[in-house]
XYZ file of C-alpha atoms in Angstrom:
695
model
C 0.000 0.000 0.000
C 2.887 2.350 0.766
C 4.267 1.752 -2.703
C 0.873 2.447 -4.213
C 0.518 5.714 -2.277
C 4.003 6.765 -3.271
C 3.315 6.142 -6.923
C 0.080 8.127 -6.793
C 1.904 10.986 -5.070
C 4.565 10.949 -7.819
C 1.914 11.249 -10.489
C 0.148 14.090 -8.695
C 3.434 15.916 -8.183
C 3.998 15.934 -11.921
C 1.247 18.500 -12.253
C 2.536 20.815 -9.513
C 4.886 23.751 -10.292
C 8.297 22.060 -10.661
C 11.638 22.918 -9.190
C 13.814 23.518 -12.251
C 17.525 23.494 -12.914
C 19.074 24.178 -16.276
C 20.809 21.386 -18.127
C 22.007 22.102 -21.630
C 19.086 22.987 -23.888
C 16.482 21.265 -21.731
C 15.186 21.577 -18.202
C 15.341 18.817 -15.639
C 12.435 18.725 -13.249
C 12.508 16.716 -10.026
C 9.084 15.470 -9.082
C 8.716 15.759 -5.348
C 5.856 14.871 -3.110
C 3.898 17.676 -1.556
C 5.364 18.964 1.665
C 2.070 18.220 3.334
C 1.989 14.626 2.172
C 2.276 11.955 4.821
C 3.430 9.255 2.435
C 6.194 6.891 3.529
C 9.204 6.354 1.263
C 9.544 2.956 -0.354
C 12.127 0.925 1.532
C 15.430 0.870 -0.280
C 14.456 3.592 -2.767
C 16.274 6.940 -2.722
C 14.077 8.891 -5.214
C 10.999 8.598 -7.310
C 11.703 9.833 -10.853
C 13.014 12.574 -13.084
C 11.568 13.937 -16.333
C 13.063 16.174 -18.999
C 11.214 19.253 -20.246
C 12.024 20.284 -23.802
C 12.590 24.060 -24.553
C 9.019 24.295 -25.884
C 7.697 23.306 -22.486
C 6.574 19.750 -23.356
C 7.327 16.912 -20.941
C 8.324 14.223 -23.379
C 10.461 11.569 -21.706
C 11.275 10.328 -18.247
C 14.676 9.345 -17.002
C 15.174 5.984 -15.445
C 16.416 6.091 -11.880
C 18.192 2.896 -10.955
C 17.774 2.098 -7.323
C 19.434 -0.435 -5.054
C 17.881 -3.854 -4.934
C 15.454 -4.400 -2.091
C 16.439 -6.727 0.734
C 14.031 -9.290 -0.507
C 12.352 -10.001 -3.777
C 8.921 -8.469 -4.152
C 6.124 -9.323 -6.485
C 4.615 -6.080 -7.628
C 0.906 -6.069 -8.333
C -0.617 -4.561 -11.496
C -1.548 -0.962 -10.842
C -3.918 1.209 -12.885
C -4.612 4.783 -11.854
C -7.051 7.070 -13.630
C -7.751 10.538 -12.231
C -10.147 11.818 -14.862
C -12.302 10.433 -17.597
C -10.705 10.692 -21.002
C -11.956 13.147 -23.659
C -13.774 10.550 -25.724
C -15.730 9.340 -22.724
C -16.657 12.891 -21.751
C -18.163 13.374 -25.223
C -20.203 10.193 -25.044
C -17.603 7.694 -26.254
C -15.985 4.848 -24.372
C -13.350 5.773 -21.786
C -9.806 5.057 -22.800
C -7.829 2.479 -20.784
C -4.159 1.749 -20.572
C -3.231 -1.769 -21.396
C -0.985 -3.790 -19.112
C 1.371 -6.631 -19.866
C 2.655 -8.975 -17.257
C 4.124 -7.125 -14.334
C 4.438 -3.798 -16.240
C 1.308 -1.885 -15.256
C 0.467 1.340 -17.105
C -1.497 4.399 -16.183
C -3.440 6.758 -18.518
C -4.313 10.181 -17.241
C -6.187 12.679 -19.429
C -6.451 16.335 -18.564
C -9.078 17.992 -20.770
C -8.384 15.448 -23.426
C -4.937 16.689 -24.298
C -2.402 15.238 -21.870
C -1.467 11.806 -20.604
C 0.736 10.386 -17.894
C 2.132 6.855 -18.072
C 3.779 4.948 -15.278
C 5.464 1.537 -15.469
C 7.442 -0.778 -13.192
C 9.837 -3.475 -14.378
C 9.002 -6.996 -13.393
C 12.084 -7.308 -11.205
C 11.216 -4.195 -9.274
C 14.608 -2.593 -9.729
C 13.742 0.148 -12.163
C 10.904 2.666 -11.942
C 9.844 4.527 -15.146
C 7.556 7.542 -15.128
C 6.667 9.407 -18.362
C 4.475 12.368 -19.189
C 3.602 13.404 -22.761
C 1.331 16.393 -23.244
C 1.939 16.975 -26.944
C 1.523 13.534 -28.470
C -1.528 12.364 -26.624
C -4.212 14.772 -27.805
C -7.387 13.062 -28.891
C -8.076 12.801 -32.604
C -11.126 14.985 -32.118
C -9.073 17.821 -30.735
C -6.467 17.516 -33.456
C -9.002 17.527 -36.292
C -11.057 20.447 -34.924
C -7.938 22.386 -34.005
C -6.399 21.919 -37.444
C -9.580 23.061 -39.187
C -9.874 26.052 -36.875
C -6.257 27.008 -37.581
C -6.764 26.700 -41.343
C -9.829 28.925 -41.135
C -7.865 31.483 -39.162
C -5.044 31.490 -41.713
C -7.526 31.826 -44.604
C -8.887 35.134 -43.302
C -8.414 38.249 -45.408
C -8.173 41.583 -43.623
C -9.843 44.163 -45.822
C -10.143 46.956 -43.286
C -8.830 47.646 -39.830
C -9.794 44.596 -37.743
C -12.352 43.464 -40.333
C -11.888 39.987 -41.721
C -13.623 37.584 -44.076
C -12.882 34.049 -45.174
C -13.166 33.754 -48.977
C -15.962 31.563 -50.256
C -13.562 29.279 -52.097
C -11.642 28.565 -48.910
C -14.850 27.580 -47.139
C -15.691 25.294 -50.034
C -12.273 23.664 -49.929
C -11.975 23.319 -46.147
C -15.500 22.250 -45.169
C -15.816 18.865 -46.864
C -18.039 15.891 -46.075
C -15.024 13.826 -45.072
C -13.822 16.478 -42.616
C -17.240 17.062 -41.059
C -17.871 13.316 -40.788
C -14.542 12.728 -39.056
C -15.099 15.508 -36.532
C -18.593 14.270 -35.678
C -17.402 10.683 -35.377
C -14.676 11.781 -33.006
C -17.325 13.560 -30.970
C -19.076 10.256 -30.386
C -21.614 10.158 -33.211
C -21.987 6.857 -35.052
C -20.750 6.737 -38.635
C -24.188 6.856 -40.258
C -25.373 9.824 -38.212
C -22.101 11.680 -38.744
C -22.182 11.085 -42.505
C -25.802 12.187 -42.956
C -25.226 15.389 -40.973
C -22.026 16.049 -42.918
C -23.914 15.742 -46.205
C -26.551 18.281 -45.123
C -23.888 20.597 -43.678
C -21.916 20.706 -46.921
C -25.076 21.256 -48.937
C -26.457 24.233 -47.047
C -24.612 25.099 -43.824
C -20.880 25.414 -44.443
C -20.695 28.944 -43.052
C -22.628 27.901 -39.959
C -20.355 24.913 -39.355
C -17.203 26.989 -39.880
C -18.429 29.471 -37.283
C -19.170 26.674 -34.811
C -15.753 25.084 -35.349
C -14.076 28.408 -34.684
C -15.933 28.510 -31.365
C -14.955 24.876 -30.587
C -18.612 23.896 -30.922
C -18.579 21.937 -34.160
C -20.239 18.996 -32.362
C -23.469 21.031 -32.126
C -24.107 21.313 -35.869
C -26.682 18.436 -35.783
C -28.788 20.433 -33.322
C -28.894 23.459 -35.656
C -29.699 21.269 -38.646
C -32.530 19.654 -36.688
C -34.001 23.157 -36.290
C -33.809 23.563 -40.078
C -31.231 26.338 -39.958
C -29.165 26.942 -43.115
C -26.740 29.544 -44.428
C -28.858 31.105 -47.148
C -32.130 31.336 -45.239
C -30.995 32.189 -41.725
C -27.455 33.622 -41.561
C -26.323 36.038 -40.362
C -28.046 35.809 -36.975
C -29.311 39.140 -35.656
C -29.705 40.758 -32.255
C -33.370 41.593 -31.619
C -32.455 43.723 -28.611
C -29.539 45.160 -26.707
C -30.157 42.826 -23.783
C -26.984 41.928 -21.891
C -27.855 38.237 -22.260
C -27.126 38.714 -25.976
C -30.143 36.917 -27.469
C -29.907 35.988 -31.147
C -32.440 35.233 -33.865
C -32.205 34.157 -37.481
C -32.179 36.981 -40.028
C -35.852 36.203 -40.621
C -36.629 36.729 -36.918
C -36.990 33.088 -35.822
C -35.756 31.999 -32.378
C -32.841 29.544 -32.164
C -33.448 26.925 -29.493
C -29.918 25.523 -29.527
C -28.462 28.852 -28.448
C -30.644 28.843 -25.352
C -28.162 26.639 -23.510
C -25.181 28.781 -24.472
C -23.657 31.394 -22.210
C -24.085 35.061 -23.221
C -20.346 35.250 -23.893
C -20.534 32.381 -26.383
C -23.550 33.892 -28.142
C -21.693 37.175 -28.457
C -18.632 35.369 -29.802
C -20.808 33.631 -32.401
C -22.341 36.949 -33.427
C -18.927 38.538 -33.978
C -17.376 35.551 -35.766
C -20.234 34.768 -38.170
C -19.507 37.867 -40.279
C -16.194 36.348 -41.364
C -18.120 33.556 -43.072
C -20.928 35.554 -44.697
C -19.238 38.089 -47.002
C -21.542 38.650 -50.022
C -20.936 37.222 -53.482
C -21.821 39.868 -56.083
C -23.897 38.737 -59.063
C -24.362 40.825 -62.194
C -27.010 43.563 -61.827
C -28.236 42.247 -58.461
C -29.054 44.466 -55.479
C -27.946 43.622 -51.928
C -29.153 44.963 -48.595
C -26.245 44.590 -46.175
C -25.904 44.974 -42.443
C -23.408 47.473 -41.087
C -21.431 44.462 -39.831
C -21.276 42.774 -43.243
C -17.714 42.654 -44.499
C -17.235 43.718 -48.116
C -15.017 41.088 -49.790
C -12.315 43.414 -51.052
C -8.661 42.548 -51.560
C -6.342 45.213 -50.129
C -4.708 47.445 -52.722
C -0.959 47.716 -52.861
C 0.637 50.941 -51.564
C 1.403 51.946 -55.166
C -2.234 51.428 -56.129
C -3.429 53.393 -53.121
C -1.307 56.317 -54.244
C -2.206 55.996 -57.923
C -5.952 55.751 -57.465
C -6.448 58.233 -54.675
C -9.298 60.509 -55.722
C -10.907 63.565 -54.210
C -14.493 63.247 -53.139
C -16.786 64.577 -55.824
C -20.154 66.266 -55.585
C -21.894 62.921 -55.934
C -20.384 61.466 -52.810
C -17.426 59.174 -52.401
C -15.942 57.212 -55.274
C -13.191 54.808 -54.425
C -11.428 51.904 -56.141
C -11.716 48.376 -54.842
C -10.687 44.925 -55.974
C -13.339 42.296 -55.264
C -11.979 38.886 -54.306
C -12.304 36.542 -57.332
C -14.362 34.075 -55.284
C -16.894 36.775 -54.396
C -18.213 37.958 -57.736
C -19.622 36.713 -61.004
C -19.370 40.048 -62.779
C -18.506 40.537 -66.454
C -15.013 41.925 -65.965
C -11.754 40.876 -67.618
C -9.263 39.142 -65.339
C -5.615 40.145 -65.556
C -2.454 38.747 -64.052
C -2.245 41.405 -61.348
C -4.961 40.086 -59.077
C -8.051 40.969 -61.067
C -9.675 44.189 -62.285
C -10.675 47.076 -60.095
C -14.199 48.334 -59.610
C -15.397 51.817 -58.737
C -17.658 51.985 -55.681
C -19.838 55.091 -55.715
C -21.483 55.986 -52.421
C -24.555 58.128 -53.023
C -25.474 60.998 -50.761
C -29.218 60.454 -51.034
C -31.012 57.727 -49.096
C -34.289 58.096 -51.015
C -35.342 54.556 -51.942
C -37.879 55.509 -54.612
C -35.446 57.682 -56.522
C -32.712 55.100 -56.205
C -34.930 52.440 -57.744
C -36.007 54.609 -60.664
C -32.439 55.560 -61.489
C -31.219 51.983 -61.012
C -33.858 50.972 -63.537
C -32.168 53.152 -66.165
C -28.688 52.027 -65.176
C -29.612 48.346 -65.372
C -31.232 48.849 -68.749
C -28.079 50.516 -70.022
C -25.953 47.819 -68.414
C -27.724 45.151 -70.446
C -27.133 46.993 -73.717
C -24.179 46.436 -75.989
C -23.381 50.133 -76.272
C -19.631 50.493 -75.800
C -19.902 54.185 -74.900
C -22.138 53.868 -71.834
C -20.732 52.802 -68.485
C -21.967 49.407 -67.341
C -23.539 49.099 -63.917
C -22.280 45.875 -62.352
C -24.237 45.671 -59.082
C -25.802 47.784 -56.339
C -25.998 47.484 -52.583
C -27.300 49.350 -49.577
C -25.283 49.318 -46.367
C -26.578 51.266 -43.450
C -28.475 54.250 -44.823
C -26.458 54.658 -48.010
C -26.864 53.261 -51.491
C -23.797 52.168 -53.440
C -23.230 51.553 -57.132
C -20.552 49.242 -58.509
C -18.978 50.097 -61.886
C -15.826 49.075 -63.741
C -12.932 51.256 -62.631
C -11.678 53.515 -65.413
C -8.059 54.393 -66.116
C -8.981 58.088 -66.032
C -11.675 60.532 -67.135
C -11.744 62.683 -70.265
C -10.440 65.769 -68.471
C -7.422 63.859 -67.173
C -6.929 62.278 -70.577
C -6.659 65.739 -72.141
C -4.377 67.029 -69.384
C -1.988 64.104 -69.819
C -1.641 64.762 -73.554
C -0.719 68.413 -73.840
C -0.643 68.660 -77.638
C -1.814 65.633 -79.618
C -0.587 64.898 -83.097
C -3.122 65.980 -85.667
C -2.922 62.745 -87.629
C -5.334 60.159 -88.986
C -5.224 57.949 -85.905
C -5.898 60.731 -83.396
C -8.559 62.630 -85.329
C -10.450 59.508 -86.373
C -10.398 58.190 -82.817
C -11.731 61.528 -81.517
C -14.582 61.524 -84.065
C -15.410 57.909 -83.222
C -15.663 58.747 -79.531
C -17.877 61.777 -80.183
C -20.138 59.691 -82.420
C -20.241 57.002 -79.733
C -21.203 59.493 -77.026
C -24.052 60.822 -79.208
C -25.278 57.280 -79.809
C -25.079 56.442 -76.108
C -26.988 59.567 -75.159
C -29.706 58.705 -77.689
C -30.089 55.313 -76.032
C -30.606 56.989 -72.644
C -33.075 59.505 -74.081
C -35.250 56.868 -75.759
C -35.514 54.694 -72.654
C -38.937 54.893 -71.021
C -38.761 54.624 -67.260
C -41.329 52.703 -65.230
C -41.460 55.421 -62.551
C -41.762 59.064 -63.708
C -38.625 61.099 -63.074
C -38.879 64.327 -61.158
C -36.439 66.834 -59.784
C -38.834 68.387 -57.314
C -37.513 68.564 -53.823
C -33.922 67.506 -54.153
C -32.347 68.182 -57.506
C -30.808 71.194 -59.168
C -32.192 73.317 -56.375
C -30.739 76.718 -55.581
C -32.037 79.263 -53.144
C -33.210 81.359 -56.072
C -34.593 78.669 -58.360
C -36.524 75.411 -58.370
C -36.562 73.545 -61.645
C -39.393 71.419 -62.958
C -39.440 68.707 -65.588
C -41.751 68.987 -68.556
C -44.672 66.657 -67.885
C -44.232 64.493 -70.978
C -40.481 64.301 -70.368
C -40.790 62.558 -67.007
C -41.152 59.142 -68.603
C -37.811 59.354 -70.433
C -34.280 58.881 -69.254
C -31.945 61.844 -68.890
C -28.334 62.138 -67.780
C -28.340 65.491 -65.998
C -24.627 66.180 -65.627
C -22.561 65.577 -68.756
C -19.047 66.956 -68.332
C -15.485 65.719 -69.029
C -15.119 64.400 -65.474
C -18.147 62.151 -66.030
C -16.812 60.660 -69.248
C -14.540 57.735 -68.404
C -11.547 56.535 -70.404
C -10.752 52.822 -70.454
C -7.453 51.884 -72.043
C -8.557 48.285 -72.500
C -11.998 46.779 -72.749
C -13.516 43.573 -74.030
C -14.747 44.123 -77.578
C -12.547 47.173 -78.175
C -9.518 46.648 -80.405
C -8.417 50.292 -80.680
C -5.149 50.784 -78.788
C -6.334 54.294 -77.844
C -9.090 52.806 -75.714
C -12.691 53.937 -75.415
C -14.697 56.732 -73.768
C -17.867 55.967 -71.822
C -20.518 58.263 -70.417
C -20.764 57.658 -66.672
C -22.914 58.945 -63.797
C -26.007 58.809 -65.961
C -29.029 60.074 -64.121
C -27.272 60.529 -60.803
C -27.673 64.305 -60.883
C -31.157 63.817 -59.489
C -29.715 62.604 -56.213
C -27.990 65.862 -55.354
C -28.690 69.539 -55.023
C -27.399 71.821 -57.712
C -24.924 73.263 -55.255
C -23.234 69.873 -54.858
C -22.254 69.928 -58.506
C -20.621 73.297 -58.192
C -16.913 73.339 -57.631
C -14.484 75.579 -55.844
C -11.136 76.683 -57.137
C -8.012 76.390 -54.973
C -8.615 79.863 -53.576
C -12.036 78.902 -52.288
C -13.988 81.042 -54.773
C -17.430 79.619 -55.532
C -18.101 78.826 -59.186
C -21.274 77.890 -61.051
C -21.638 74.626 -62.992
C -19.878 75.132 -66.310
C -21.817 72.815 -68.571
C -25.412 73.448 -67.496
C -27.773 75.120 -70.008
C -29.278 78.592 -69.599
C -32.746 77.285 -68.687
C -31.334 76.409 -65.274
C -30.747 80.084 -64.533
C -34.081 81.451 -65.766
C -36.422 78.981 -64.108
C -37.495 77.197 -67.269
C -38.631 73.530 -67.273
C -35.875 71.100 -68.138
C -35.985 68.307 -70.680
C -33.675 65.891 -72.461
C -32.403 68.922 -74.374
C -30.536 69.806 -71.172
C -28.042 67.051 -72.048
C -27.630 68.285 -75.643
C -26.332 71.667 -74.475
C -23.874 69.994 -72.099
C -22.644 67.616 -74.775
C -22.122 70.549 -77.141
C -19.877 72.209 -74.548
C -17.819 69.004 -74.185
C -17.537 68.665 -77.970
C -16.255 72.234 -78.220
C -13.529 71.507 -75.677
C -12.707 68.265 -77.509
C -12.109 70.214 -80.743
C -10.069 72.765 -78.789
C -7.817 69.952 -77.510
C -7.366 68.561 -81.016
C -6.218 71.911 -82.397
C -4.583 73.636 -79.406
C -3.944 70.944 -76.801
C -4.740 70.958 -73.077
C -3.411 74.472 -72.557
C -5.911 75.639 -75.146
C -8.767 74.262 -73.013
C -7.584 76.377 -70.085
C -7.285 79.438 -72.322
C -10.847 78.836 -73.510
C -12.078 78.773 -69.893
C -10.275 82.035 -69.181
C -11.744 83.561 -72.322
C -15.370 82.929 -71.343
C -15.133 83.155 -67.536
C -15.764 86.327 -65.595
C -16.446 87.467 -62.053
C -19.967 88.625 -61.228
C -19.677 91.394 -58.594
C -23.390 91.101 -57.723
C -23.265 87.409 -56.761
C -19.580 87.112 -55.915
C -19.396 84.053 -58.174
C -16.886 83.427 -60.906
C -19.191 82.565 -63.811
C -17.763 80.013 -66.206
C -20.807 79.440 -68.395
C -21.206 79.176 -72.141
C -24.057 81.717 -71.997
C -24.908 85.117 -70.549
C -28.185 86.006 -68.821
C -29.754 89.206 -70.170
C -33.012 89.287 -68.223
C -35.661 87.171 -66.456
C -36.233 85.031 -69.546
C -33.476 86.150 -71.869
C -29.997 84.812 -72.540
C -27.395 84.694 -75.262
C -24.349 82.604 -76.121
C -21.390 84.074 -74.280
C -19.190 86.477 -76.253
C -16.110 84.488 -75.244
C -17.587 81.315 -76.774
C -18.422 82.926 -80.087
C -14.987 84.534 -80.520
C -13.306 81.274 -79.518
C -15.161 79.332 -82.216
C -13.987 81.929 -84.776
C -10.426 81.303 -83.580
C -10.794 77.549 -84.063
C -12.181 77.985 -87.590
C -9.143 80.100 -88.480
C -6.559 77.674 -87.051
C -4.098 76.241 -89.561
C -4.865 72.664 -88.484
C -8.623 73.063 -88.961
C -9.715 70.576 -91.654
C -13.102 70.489 -93.342
C -14.457 67.806 -91.021
C -13.576 70.048 -88.047
C -15.353 73.005 -89.717
C -18.448 70.855 -90.203
C -18.314 69.580 -86.620
C -18.048 73.131 -85.236
C -21.079 74.130 -87.299
C -23.110 71.261 -85.815
C -22.039 72.298 -82.326
C -22.991 75.932 -82.676
C -26.139 75.544 -84.793
C -27.662 72.448 -83.188
C -26.317 72.091 -79.659
C -25.146 75.359 -78.080
C -28.528 76.942 -78.741
C -30.244 79.132 -76.156
C -33.804 77.941 -76.767
C -33.934 74.273 -75.818
C -36.768 73.695 -78.289
C -34.366 74.369 -81.167
C -31.667 71.941 -80.081
C -31.318 68.865 -82.196
C -32.761 65.606 -80.788
C -30.113 63.132 -79.689
C -31.121 60.527 -82.273
C -30.585 63.036 -85.123
C -27.330 64.227 -83.579
C -26.070 60.648 -83.561
C -26.871 60.358 -87.266
C -25.165 63.674 -88.136
C -21.916 62.913 -86.312
C -21.826 59.394 -87.734
C -22.245 60.847 -91.211
C -19.210 63.101 -90.668
C -17.236 60.104 -89.391
C -18.134 57.907 -92.347
C -17.064 60.601 -94.807
C -13.802 61.191 -92.937
C -12.936 57.485 -93.032
C -13.213 57.494 -96.815
C -11.551 60.851 -97.517
C -8.256 61.572 -95.767
C -8.048 65.103 -97.132
C -11.475 65.846 -95.677
C -10.158 64.468 -92.410
C -6.718 66.102 -92.159
C -6.030 68.822 -94.732
C -6.010 72.238 -93.054
C -8.399 74.723 -94.668
C -8.580 77.645 -92.209
C -11.307 80.188 -92.629
C -10.461 83.891 -92.511
C -11.382 85.405 -89.152
C -13.866 87.950 -90.486
C -16.465 87.675 -87.751
C -18.993 85.085 -86.737
C -22.140 84.399 -88.797
C -25.064 86.586 -87.854
C -26.975 83.807 -86.144
C -24.011 83.093 -83.824
C -23.255 86.648 -82.712
C -24.609 87.717 -79.321
C -27.791 89.727 -79.682
C -30.013 91.609 -77.282
C -33.281 91.553 -79.236
C -35.654 88.867 -80.407
C -35.002 89.459 -84.098
C -32.433 86.693 -84.526
C -33.031 84.827 -87.808
C -32.967 81.481 -86.024
C -34.541 82.689 -82.810
C -32.238 80.342 -80.943
C -29.720 82.633 -79.265
C -31.772 85.272 -77.483
C -35.212 84.640 -76.036
C -36.790 81.380 -74.939
C -39.850 80.142 -76.777
C -43.098 81.076 -75.094
C -44.456 77.540 -75.385
C -42.754 74.627 -73.663
C -43.302 72.017 -76.317
C -41.780 68.644 -75.727
C -38.699 67.624 -77.640
C -39.406 64.551 -79.736
C -36.744 61.944 -80.273
């Protein structure tokens, strides 16, 4: 009995804080009985045992202490000591038992399923062996769950400060039927039950199971499945209240019985971890309503990309580049070798659901078209109170494109490409203008509103699409695009219709000195309280065309000179007015003097070929026209510009040969006038009737 008590005391001492002395690269620990123990030493024995602790802290091997022979031979009985039930038994399996052989008894001690102590005596009683191994005796259940948990942790992507998600593909690869079956079997489930639950888990509850495994609760997946809970229908779980007990429900508001036995801390941990597994997968032209806790599946940009794509916030809210993880989208975007294409995320300022839906209707219609010159909407989502639009990310906009090319060569390639882009923009605008919306458009209440003016839309115009803010910054340049073979890339009209989400002031800009300026490309009807129509866009496009021709002939510095030529400071309003028109009275306006003289200058330039003359005539006679009723419909404009392009492709002299006109003054119908006697009636006074433009 004394020997038995001594052996038990030796085992218990192994788990007490050891007395350590350094020996080489390992530590030697002497197991000593407790000072309060009343055990008697074994006769003839001078010590119990020694074990070696490796540098990593594991107790891996015992030393054999050879003791003097006893005075008389002893027959040692088989001894089996077990202080706790092993892990398998605690989970419903059979307790583990150490096998014995002859006079060499063994002891198996499990502490939380991950450590074991063995003790053996030689049959002659002369040598006592004691061994502890905490690293090699973990149960298979612990190893499998721990390995899966570690793989999930390593698969996380950090897309924002302390925000993580596990890519969908990693969940697919890691959560397999074989893995789930093995974990459930190790938890004590029979093979058939484990396999059937694994099959259901992999079919509809991989995210749920991954979350449970991360919380060391993978064994409870059958309980959730019995309640009918699945990823698509019930995750993420939501908090119905701010109760400190942290109650959770499915996203459809159903109670979850299994969570009733969990502690509040574990429910909270589940709530925080589940978002890693539920990052959305974006499908083409779909809309998503996301929780504030939903993690957007973006891949971090490189520092060089962060610097390159940094953009100022525009009047339409934030626009920022992002790279969606390849496993989290099925969007029609080309894939390159640098991690995939970027998208532009536009955060809208307005939270008006009705207006968002009516504009999204136009954007989705355009997105389904094959028009290469209209930006393609990829997807939309609402997070919190804000709507977001997802577009392809452009290499730059038209303004930047001009700035980066100070003086282009006036050759066949450049001029033809410019004409092709202008024809494409006219065609794209015609597509927008002929689209009939399902919800009438209106600007009342929140669009183009100044303190001194509130614009209305012509009644019959409300059913048609409009852009509302055509300008170089809203025309995107893509260097490469599927279906485009031109090495010069393609221009696309962007931000279509989004002007209705913002007040007119938001589209104004400020110069570096903080001086307020009015929108450059808006038509005169905005200033004289006239109803707006699709003709609004025709004026704006005419202004962009005029700057495009200026760039072709004079380069980017010429565009700045043109702005200086027409801009002026209004002492009454304190605003630097950079418009293409001048207001003469309550319902009177004229084309700005600086615009007319600038067009004369372009006509007289030595580079100006006949196709440029003809294009300038279209601009000034059909687009930059004071009375909106006399502006050309977008469908006819598309035909006119295409006709010029077709002729230029066939006749290189028409395209490139300079034929400057003498600068003898502008034609009478282009000169600023202050009466209503203009031959065309298009540059002075607005028409009394507000007839609807027909396309």
